[in-house]
mmCIF file of C-alpha atoms in Angstrom:
data_model
loop_
_atom_site.group_PDB
_atom_site.id
_atom_site.type_symbol
_atom_site.label_atom_id
_atom_site.label_comp_id
_atom_site.label_asym_id
_atom_site.label_seq_id
_atom_site.Cartn_x
_atom_site.Cartn_y
_atom_site.Cartn_z
ATOM 1 C CA MET B 1 76.120 125.017 276.521
ATOM 2 C CA THR B 2 73.357 125.020 273.968
ATOM 3 C CA THR B 3 69.914 126.301 274.796
ATOM 4 C CA ASP B 4 68.703 122.715 275.197
ATOM 5 C CA ALA B 5 71.023 122.224 278.172
ATOM 6 C CA HIS B 6 68.890 124.514 280.322
ATOM 7 C CA VAL B 7 65.448 124.059 281.789
ATOM 8 C CA HIS B 8 62.904 126.391 280.235
ATOM 9 C CA HIS B 9 60.141 127.340 282.661
ATOM 10 C CA ASP B 10 57.549 128.417 280.118
ATOM 11 C CA ASP B 11 53.950 127.397 279.536
ATOM 12 C CA GLU B 12 54.570 126.485 275.898
ATOM 13 C CA LEU B 13 57.001 123.768 276.911
ATOM 14 C CA PHE B 14 55.502 122.549 280.160
ATOM 15 C CA GLY B 15 51.806 123.032 279.393
ATOM 16 C CA ASN B 16 50.872 123.482 283.056
ATOM 17 C CA GLY B 17 51.207 125.917 285.922
ATOM 18 C CA GLN B 18 53.626 123.751 287.861
ATOM 19 C CA ALA B 19 56.821 124.068 285.878
ATOM 20 C CA ASP B 20 58.808 125.054 288.976
ATOM 21 C CA GLY B 21 58.611 122.240 291.510
ATOM 22 C CA GLY B 22 60.094 124.113 294.472
ATOM 23 C CA ARG B 23 56.738 124.907 296.036
ATOM 24 C CA LEU B 24 54.710 121.876 294.984
ATOM 25 C CA LEU B 25 54.306 120.261 298.376
ATOM 26 C CA ARG B 26 53.926 123.578 300.170
ATOM 27 C CA SER B 27 51.085 124.442 297.808
ATOM 28 C CA ILE B 28 49.060 121.456 299.034
ATOM 29 C CA ALA B 29 47.003 122.375 302.076
ATOM 30 C CA GLY B 30 47.706 120.296 305.160
ATOM 31 C CA ASP B 31 49.499 116.946 305.147
ATOM 32 C CA PRO B 32 49.017 115.333 301.702
ATOM 33 C CA TRP B 33 49.530 111.895 303.266
ATOM 34 C CA ASP B 34 46.394 112.437 305.383
ATOM 35 C CA ASN B 35 44.428 111.870 302.178
ATOM 36 C CA PRO B 36 42.294 108.717 302.797
ATOM 37 C CA LEU B 37 43.581 107.332 299.493
ATOM 38 C CA LEU B 38 47.178 107.472 300.727
ATOM 39 C CA THR B 39 47.080 106.719 304.462
ATOM 40 C CA ARG B 40 48.580 103.572 305.940
ATOM 41 C CA GLY B 41 46.056 100.792 305.405
ATOM 42 C CA SER B 42 44.574 102.369 302.266
ATOM 43 C CA ILE B 43 44.435 100.184 299.182
ATOM 44 C CA THR B 44 47.107 102.368 297.530
ATOM 45 C CA HIS B 45 49.465 101.887 300.462
ATOM 46 C CA ARG B 46 48.779 98.144 300.453
ATOM 47 C CA VAL B 47 49.451 97.859 296.712
ATOM 48 C CA PHE B 48 52.804 99.634 297.090
ATOM 49 C CA SER B 49 53.691 97.447 300.098
ATOM 50 C CA ASP B 50 52.925 94.060 298.576
ATOM 51 C CA VAL B 51 55.991 91.958 297.750
ATOM 52 C CA GLY B 52 53.939 89.194 296.139
ATOM 53 C CA SER B 53 53.162 91.326 293.103
ATOM 54 C CA ALA B 54 56.573 93.048 292.972
ATOM 55 C CA PRO B 55 58.325 90.562 290.602
ATOM 56 C CA TYR B 56 55.638 91.139 287.976
ATOM 57 C CA THR B 57 56.024 94.922 288.041
ATOM 58 C CA VAL B 58 59.575 94.927 286.675
ATOM 59 C CA MET B 59 58.815 94.739 282.956
ATOM 60 C CA ALA B 60 55.521 96.598 283.290
ATOM 61 C CA VAL B 61 56.948 99.616 285.079
ATOM 62 C CA PHE B 62 59.923 99.999 282.768
ATOM 63 C CA VAL B 63 58.124 99.315 279.483
ATOM 64 C CA LEU B 64 54.709 100.882 280.099
ATOM 65 C CA GLY B 65 56.485 103.912 281.521
ATOM 66 C CA THR B 66 58.631 104.201 278.386
ATOM 67 C CA VAL B 67 56.321 103.563 275.423
ATOM 68 C CA GLN B 68 55.315 107.207 275.046
ATOM 69 C CA PRO B 69 57.632 108.586 272.294
ATOM 70 C CA ALA B 70 59.016 111.549 274.246
ATOM 71 C CA VAL B 71 59.765 109.334 277.268
ATOM 72 C CA GLY B 72 61.569 106.834 275.071
ATOM 73 C CA GLN B 73 63.526 109.628 273.406
ATOM 74 C CA ALA B 74 64.480 111.068 276.797
ATOM 75 C CA LEU B 75 65.701 107.712 278.078
ATOM 76 C CA ASP B 76 67.681 107.067 274.924
ATOM 77 C CA GLN B 77 69.362 110.477 275.201
ATOM 78 C CA HIS B 78 69.794 110.866 278.953
ATOM 79 C CA GLU B 79 69.657 107.508 280.734
ATOM 80 C CA PRO B 80 73.253 106.239 281.166
ATOM 81 C CA LEU B 81 72.059 102.642 280.857
ATOM 82 C CA MET B 82 70.550 103.239 277.452
ATOM 83 C CA ASN B 83 72.485 105.869 275.577
ATOM 84 C CA GLY B 84 75.725 105.503 273.673
ATOM 85 C CA ALA B 85 77.045 101.974 273.718
ATOM 86 C CA ARG B 86 74.443 100.971 276.351
ATOM 87 C CA SER B 87 75.288 99.181 279.563
ATOM 88 C CA ARG B 88 76.340 95.580 279.129
ATOM 89 C CA SER B 89 76.118 94.712 282.832
ATOM 90 C CA ILE B 90 72.867 93.444 284.272
ATOM 91 C CA GLY B 91 74.170 94.362 287.727
ATOM 92 C CA THR B 92 74.252 98.024 286.712
ATOM 93 C CA VAL B 93 70.738 97.761 285.309
ATOM 94 C CA PHE B 94 69.393 96.139 288.484
ATOM 95 C CA LEU B 95 71.072 98.775 290.661
ATOM 96 C CA ARG B 96 69.391 101.522 288.626
ATOM 97 C CA MET B 97 66.078 99.706 288.914
ATOM 98 C CA ARG B 98 66.515 99.373 292.666
ATOM 99 C CA HIS B 99 67.171 103.097 293.018
ATOM 100 C CA SER B 100 64.062 103.891 290.982
ATOM 101 C CA TYR B 101 61.924 101.625 293.155
ATOM 102 C CA GLU B 102 63.311 103.081 296.373
ATOM 103 C CA ILE B 103 62.514 106.623 295.350
ATOM 104 C CA ALA B 104 59.035 105.959 293.933
ATOM 105 C CA PHE B 105 57.939 103.634 296.711
ATOM 106 C CA GLY B 106 59.486 105.852 299.392
ATOM 107 C CA ILE B 107 56.821 108.441 298.627
ATOM 108 C CA LEU B 108 54.278 106.192 300.346
ATOM 109 C CA LEU B 109 56.357 103.794 302.429
ATOM 110 C CA GLY B 110 58.858 106.238 303.907
ATOM 111 C CA LYS B 111 58.845 105.904 307.695
ATOM 112 C CA THR B 112 58.807 109.615 308.452
ATOM 113 C CA ALA B 113 57.313 112.672 306.785
ATOM 114 C CA GLU B 114 60.858 113.871 306.103
ATOM 115 C CA GLU B 115 61.682 110.663 304.206
ATOM 116 C CA ARG B 116 58.507 110.866 302.143
ATOM 117 C CA ILE B 117 59.055 114.525 301.289
ATOM 118 C CA THR B 118 62.692 113.828 300.384
ATOM 119 C CA ALA B 119 61.578 110.990 298.074
ATOM 120 C CA VAL B 120 59.143 113.348 296.323
ATOM 121 C CA HIS B 121 61.812 116.017 295.928
ATOM 122 C CA THR B 122 64.387 113.512 294.677
ATOM 123 C CA LEU B 123 62.077 111.995 292.083
ATOM 124 C CA ARG B 124 61.223 115.388 290.648
ATOM 125 C CA GLU B 125 64.721 116.840 290.771
ATOM 126 C CA LEU B 126 66.177 113.782 289.036
ATOM 127 C CA HIS B 127 64.220 114.824 285.961
ATOM 128 C CA ARG B 128 64.990 118.552 286.073
ATOM 129 C CA VAL B 129 67.685 118.267 283.409
ATOM 130 C CA ILE B 130 65.901 115.727 281.207
ATOM 131 C CA GLN B 131 65.104 117.609 278.020
ATOM 132 C CA GLY B 132 65.999 117.782 274.370
ATOM 133 C CA ARG B 133 64.425 117.593 270.940
ATOM 134 C CA MET B 134 62.358 114.966 269.203
ATOM 135 C CA PRO B 135 63.352 113.776 265.709
ATOM 136 C CA ASP B 136 60.886 116.305 264.231
ATOM 137 C CA GLY B 137 62.680 119.149 266.021
ATOM 138 C CA SER B 138 60.038 119.770 268.694
ATOM 139 C CA ARG B 139 61.221 120.301 272.235
ATOM 140 C CA TYR B 140 60.448 118.007 275.140
ATOM 141 C CA HIS B 141 61.111 118.143 278.863
ATOM 142 C CA ALA B 142 60.408 115.476 281.474
ATOM 143 C CA TRP B 143 58.170 117.924 283.348
ATOM 144 C CA GLN B 144 56.122 118.755 280.253
ATOM 145 C CA ARG B 145 52.491 118.088 281.109
ATOM 146 C CA ASP B 146 51.757 115.128 278.806
ATOM 147 C CA VAL B 147 55.248 113.620 279.059
ATOM 148 C CA TRP B 148 55.196 113.702 282.873
ATOM 149 C CA ALA B 149 51.614 112.394 283.009
ATOM 150 C CA TYR B 150 52.074 109.564 280.496
ATOM 151 C CA ALA B 151 55.291 108.403 282.158
ATOM 152 C CA TRP B 152 53.595 108.193 285.565
ATOM 153 C CA LEU B 153 50.450 106.667 284.028
ATOM 154 C CA GLY B 154 52.427 103.795 282.510
ATOM 155 C CA ILE B 155 54.395 103.212 285.702
ATOM 156 C CA PHE B 156 51.467 103.104 288.093
ATOM 157 C CA MET B 157 49.260 101.078 285.760
ATOM 158 C CA GLY B 158 52.059 98.512 285.641
ATOM 159 C CA ILE B 159 51.931 98.353 289.447
ATOM 160 C CA ILE B 160 48.123 98.172 289.448
ATOM 161 C CA GLU B 161 47.973 95.381 286.858
ATOM 162 C CA ALA B 162 50.665 93.367 288.645
ATOM 163 C CA TYR B 163 48.760 93.587 291.934
ATOM 164 C CA ASP B 164 45.476 92.706 290.230
ATOM 165 C CA PHE B 165 47.122 89.661 288.656
ATOM 166 C CA ALA B 166 48.953 88.293 291.694
ATOM 167 C CA ARG B 167 46.820 89.413 294.620
ATOM 168 C CA GLY B 168 43.519 90.585 293.152
ATOM 169 C CA PHE B 169 41.282 93.517 294.011
ATOM 170 C CA THR B 170 38.077 92.730 295.862
ATOM 171 C CA SER B 171 35.952 94.874 293.532
ATOM 172 C CA ASP B 172 36.084 97.348 290.662
ATOM 173 C CA ARG B 173 35.641 100.093 293.266
ATOM 174 C CA GLU B 174 38.723 98.993 295.184
ATOM 175 C CA ARG B 175 40.730 98.822 291.958
ATOM 176 C CA PHE B 176 39.771 102.351 290.996
ATOM 177 C CA ASP B 177 40.460 103.594 294.525
ATOM 178 C CA ALA B 178 44.014 102.299 294.027
ATOM 179 C CA ILE B 179 44.220 104.091 290.670
ATOM 180 C CA ALA B 180 42.855 107.282 292.232
ATOM 181 C CA GLY B 181 45.466 106.979 294.965
ATOM 182 C CA CYS B 182 48.215 106.703 292.364
ATOM 183 C CA ILE B 183 46.882 109.842 290.687
ATOM 184 C CA GLU B 184 47.141 111.604 294.056
ATOM 185 C CA VAL B 185 50.711 110.359 294.478
ATOM 186 C CA GLY B 186 51.559 111.843 291.081
ATOM 187 C CA LYS B 187 50.226 115.232 292.118
ATOM 188 C CA LEU B 188 52.835 115.333 294.885
ATOM 189 C CA PHE B 189 55.620 115.599 292.293
ATOM 190 C CA GLY B 190 53.741 117.740 289.800
ATOM 191 C CA VAL B 191 51.821 115.331 287.567
ATOM 192 C CA ALA B 192 48.696 116.994 286.203
ATOM 193 C CA GLY B 193 46.018 116.179 283.654
ATOM 194 C CA ILE B 194 45.198 112.535 284.455
ATOM 195 C CA PRO B 195 41.385 112.281 284.668
ATOM 196 C CA GLU B 196 40.004 111.529 288.121
ATOM 197 C CA THR B 197 36.642 109.955 287.297
ATOM 198 C CA GLN B 198 36.512 106.310 286.287
ATOM 199 C CA PRO B 199 34.897 106.685 282.823
ATOM 200 C CA GLU B 200 37.223 109.526 281.850
ATOM 201 C CA PHE B 201 40.249 107.702 283.193
ATOM 202 C CA GLU B 202 39.408 104.520 281.282
ATOM 203 C CA ALA B 203 39.080 106.530 278.060
ATOM 204 C CA TYR B 204 42.412 108.244 278.805
ATOM 205 C CA TRP B 205 44.169 104.920 279.422
ATOM 206 C CA ASP B 206 42.611 103.391 276.299
ATOM 207 C CA ASN B 207 43.824 106.327 274.215
ATOM 208 C CA PHE B 208 47.308 105.958 275.676
ATOM 209 C CA VAL B 209 47.444 102.240 274.898
ATOM 210 C CA HIS B 210 46.117 102.446 271.363
ATOM 211 C CA ASN B 211 47.207 105.881 270.149
ATOM 212 C CA GLU B 212 50.050 107.317 272.227
ATOM 213 C CA ALA B 213 52.131 104.234 272.985
ATOM 214 C CA ALA B 214 54.767 103.129 270.485
ATOM 215 C CA SER B 215 57.835 100.953 270.566
ATOM 216 C CA ASN B 216 61.198 102.679 270.567
ATOM 217 C CA ALA B 217 64.880 101.895 271.068
ATOM 218 C CA ALA B 218 64.653 102.124 274.864
ATOM 219 C CA VAL B 219 61.661 99.782 274.965
ATOM 220 C CA GLN B 220 63.396 97.228 272.756
ATOM 221 C CA TYR B 221 66.485 97.372 274.965
ATOM 222 C CA ILE B 222 64.316 96.542 277.993
ATOM 223 C CA MET B 223 62.390 93.809 276.164
ATOM 224 C CA GLU B 224 65.663 92.082 275.241
ATOM 225 C CA GLN B 225 65.955 91.088 278.898
ATOM 226 C CA VAL B 226 63.217 88.456 278.595
ATOM 227 C CA GLY B 227 65.128 86.677 275.839
ATOM 228 C CA PRO B 228 68.368 84.681 275.604
ATOM 229 C CA ASP B 229 70.399 87.847 274.934
ATOM 230 C CA ILE B 230 69.864 89.038 278.513
ATOM 231 C CA LEU B 231 72.750 91.077 279.919
ATOM 232 C CA LYS B 232 75.471 89.524 282.069
ATOM 233 C CA PRO B 233 77.087 90.879 285.260
ATOM 234 C CA ALA B 234 80.263 92.885 284.706
ATOM 235 C CA LYS B 235 82.423 90.133 286.248
ATOM 236 C CA ALA B 236 80.712 87.361 284.317
ATOM 237 C CA GLN B 237 81.286 88.529 280.776
ATOM 238 C CA TRP B 238 83.431 85.425 280.231
ATOM 239 C CA ILE B 239 80.386 83.147 280.513
ATOM 240 C CA PRO B 240 79.176 82.073 277.061
ATOM 241 C CA GLN B 241 75.824 83.681 276.252
ATOM 242 C CA PRO B 242 74.003 80.336 275.716
ATOM 243 C CA VAL B 243 75.148 79.184 279.165
ATOM 244 C CA TRP B 244 74.071 82.472 280.724
ATOM 245 C CA ALA B 245 70.694 82.154 279.018
ATOM 246 C CA VAL B 246 70.191 78.798 280.764
ATOM 247 C CA ILE B 247 71.341 80.166 284.138
ATOM 248 C CA THR B 248 68.919 83.084 283.934
ATOM 249 C CA LEU B 249 65.983 81.091 282.586
ATOM 250 C CA PRO B 250 63.993 81.097 285.882
ATOM 251 C CA MET B 251 64.327 84.881 286.195
ATOM 252 C CA ARG B 252 63.475 85.439 282.551
ATOM 253 C CA ARG B 253 60.398 83.259 282.900
ATOM 254 C CA VAL B 254 59.202 85.493 285.736
ATOM 255 C CA PHE B 255 59.813 88.514 283.507
ATOM 256 C CA ARG B 256 57.719 86.875 280.777
ATOM 257 C CA VAL B 257 54.902 86.124 283.220
ATOM 258 C CA GLY B 258 54.968 89.790 284.178
ATOM 259 C CA VAL B 259 54.571 90.795 280.538
ATOM 260 C CA VAL B 260 51.729 88.317 280.012
ATOM 261 C CA ALA B 261 49.946 89.499 283.151
ATOM 262 C CA THR B 262 50.339 93.269 282.884
ATOM 263 C CA PHE B 263 50.708 94.388 279.263
ATOM 264 C CA PRO B 264 47.515 95.294 277.376
ATOM 265 C CA ALA B 265 47.175 93.237 274.188
ATOM 266 C CA ALA B 266 47.832 96.279 272.006
ATOM 267 C CA ILE B 267 51.108 96.996 273.826
ATOM 268 C CA LYS B 268 52.243 93.382 273.452
ATOM 269 C CA THR B 269 51.743 93.724 269.718
ATOM 270 C CA LYS B 270 53.541 97.056 269.522
ATOM 271 C CA VAL B 271 56.634 95.815 271.357
ATOM 272 C CA GLY B 272 56.714 92.559 269.405
ATOM 273 C CA PHE B 273 55.952 90.206 272.307
ATOM 274 C CA ARG B 274 54.554 86.861 271.186
ATOM 275 C CA GLU B 275 52.587 85.201 273.947
ATOM 276 C CA THR B 276 52.625 81.398 273.941
ATOM 277 C CA ARG B 277 50.424 78.761 275.508
ATOM 278 C CA VAL B 278 53.274 77.906 277.876
ATOM 279 C CA ASP B 279 53.365 81.556 278.970
ATOM 280 C CA ARG B 280 49.650 81.497 279.774
ATOM 281 C CA VAL B 281 49.860 78.216 281.683
ATOM 282 C CA GLU B 282 52.833 79.461 283.663
ATOM 283 C CA ALA B 283 51.041 82.729 284.454
ATOM 284 C CA ALA B 284 48.033 80.796 285.731
ATOM 285 C CA ILE B 285 50.288 78.784 288.058
ATOM 286 C CA HIS B 286 51.931 81.936 289.427
ATOM 287 C CA ARG B 287 48.557 83.564 289.935
ATOM 288 C CA ARG B 288 47.111 80.557 291.749
ATOM 289 C CA PHE B 289 50.106 80.399 294.087
ATOM 290 C CA TRP B 290 49.912 84.042 295.142
ATOM 291 C CA ARG B 291 46.152 83.991 295.552
ATOM 292 C CA VAL B 292 46.477 81.512 298.469
ATOM 293 C CA VAL B 293 49.194 83.512 300.269
ATOM 294 C CA PRO B 294 47.627 85.904 302.833
ATOM 295 C CA LYS B 295 47.798 89.513 301.656
ATOM 296 C CA ARG B 296 48.639 90.737 305.141
ATOM 297 C CA ALA B 297 51.796 88.630 305.107
ATOM 298 C CA THR B 298 53.151 90.016 301.833
ATOM 299 C CA GLU B 299 52.140 93.578 302.704
ATOM 300 C CA TYR B 300 53.835 93.368 306.093
ATOM 301 C CA ALA B 301 56.945 91.863 304.470
ATOM 302 C CA GLY B 302 57.157 94.760 302.039
ATOM 303 C CA GLN B 303 56.736 97.408 304.726
ATOM 304 C CA SER B 304 59.291 95.693 306.980
ATOM 305 C CA ALA B 305 61.846 95.391 304.175
ATOM 306 C CA PHE B 306 61.484 99.063 303.332
ATOM 307 C CA ARG B 307 61.814 100.001 307.005
ATOM 308 C CA VAL B 308 65.067 98.035 307.248
ATOM 309 C CA LEU B 309 66.343 99.704 304.072
ATOM 310 C CA THR B 310 65.754 103.213 305.403
ATOM 311 C CA THR B 311 66.956 102.424 308.919
ATOM 312 C CA VAL B 312 70.039 100.315 308.260
ATOM 313 C CA GLY B 313 70.805 100.825 304.592
ATOM 314 C CA ARG B 314 71.234 103.855 302.374
ATOM 315 C CA PRO B 315 68.170 104.473 300.211
ATOM 316 C CA ALA B 316 68.750 106.264 296.927
ATOM 317 C CA TRP B 317 67.826 109.694 298.294
ATOM 318 C CA LYS B 318 70.628 109.397 300.879
ATOM 319 C CA GLY B 319 73.221 107.861 298.577
ATOM 320 C CA ALA B 320 73.333 107.839 294.783
ATOM 321 C CA PHE B 321 70.742 110.636 294.487
ATOM 322 C CA SER B 322 71.279 112.628 297.652
ATOM 323 C CA GLU B 323 70.773 116.389 297.553
ATOM 324 C CA GLN B 324 74.536 116.818 297.221
ATOM 325 C CA LYS B 325 74.673 114.407 294.264
ATOM 326 C CA LEU B 326 71.726 116.116 292.605
ATOM 327 C CA ALA B 327 73.366 119.528 293.042
ATOM 328 C CA GLU B 328 76.601 118.191 291.519
ATOM 329 C CA ARG B 329 74.593 116.771 288.626
ATOM 330 C CA ARG B 330 72.877 120.111 287.990
ATOM 331 C CA ALA B 331 76.183 121.977 288.222
ATOM 332 C CA SER B 332 77.851 119.643 285.731
ATOM 333 C CA LEU B 333 75.113 120.451 283.228
ATOM 334 C CA GLY B 334 75.093 124.175 283.862
ATOM 335 C CA GLU B 335 71.900 124.059 285.922
ATOM 336 C CA ARG B 336 70.898 126.247 288.819
ATOM 337 C CA SER B 337 69.036 124.672 291.751
#
């Protein structure tokens, strides 16, 4: 093993005092989910529960969470769907997306404290071995302060913008309460450094959009899924690509609406997305539809679906990314738990 195959718990690399995640939750006094920003019924909880905005988060979460150079580099080097020859099965991609959603959303929607804590632990431990070097030779690690913060920033702002588009916040105060809640969620798995006052946060987000964000190979791979070259299921590789493009048109149109609704203009430019008049008209139709659907209905649907998943099904932290699987993953890479 080379040195880069091991996690380095040093301040130079991580840039914070939380390099070791073993005691993160125990270091928070009391029950972190008693925080008014995170309790059931809080705007943060409602945003995470809402199924009406969920379709529009897909592109936002995966692109906005990947446009920071170190995050893109990490995905290109470590994510099985993106490195090497890249996955050619959309089923594999969707399964990976589902697992990511289950873990992230389980932090708030988990039925029991044990489920929520397990989701936090799983999310952090998944990234323990994500490290390497940038093209300029500098080291990166997923837990590094800015890398960890920018990745979570892009992800939760994708969720916030999708909710604002489809469901709408009642005021600027409610919107920032949701953002503040997402910042608190990030603290549970070690994110640090995201400003907590509205003016400072807006400046931080603006700097990310205009100065930190950049397109990269991983981003372009994700953006390909809104176009006619969208991946096919493993058992449908025989379908001609033009035919598959027609079959997937409704889904791809939803993806495009999500990009129109959630990407800042500067990000659209950086990733090469050209917004059309048809896109804007279609987005307006989607928005008008969801604005007349009662929020309580879509929030309840989301909470119920997640409850069924954790009660009847096997969420990611019990299956693909169980503690046993994570330990096997660490062992295969020479890691110690």
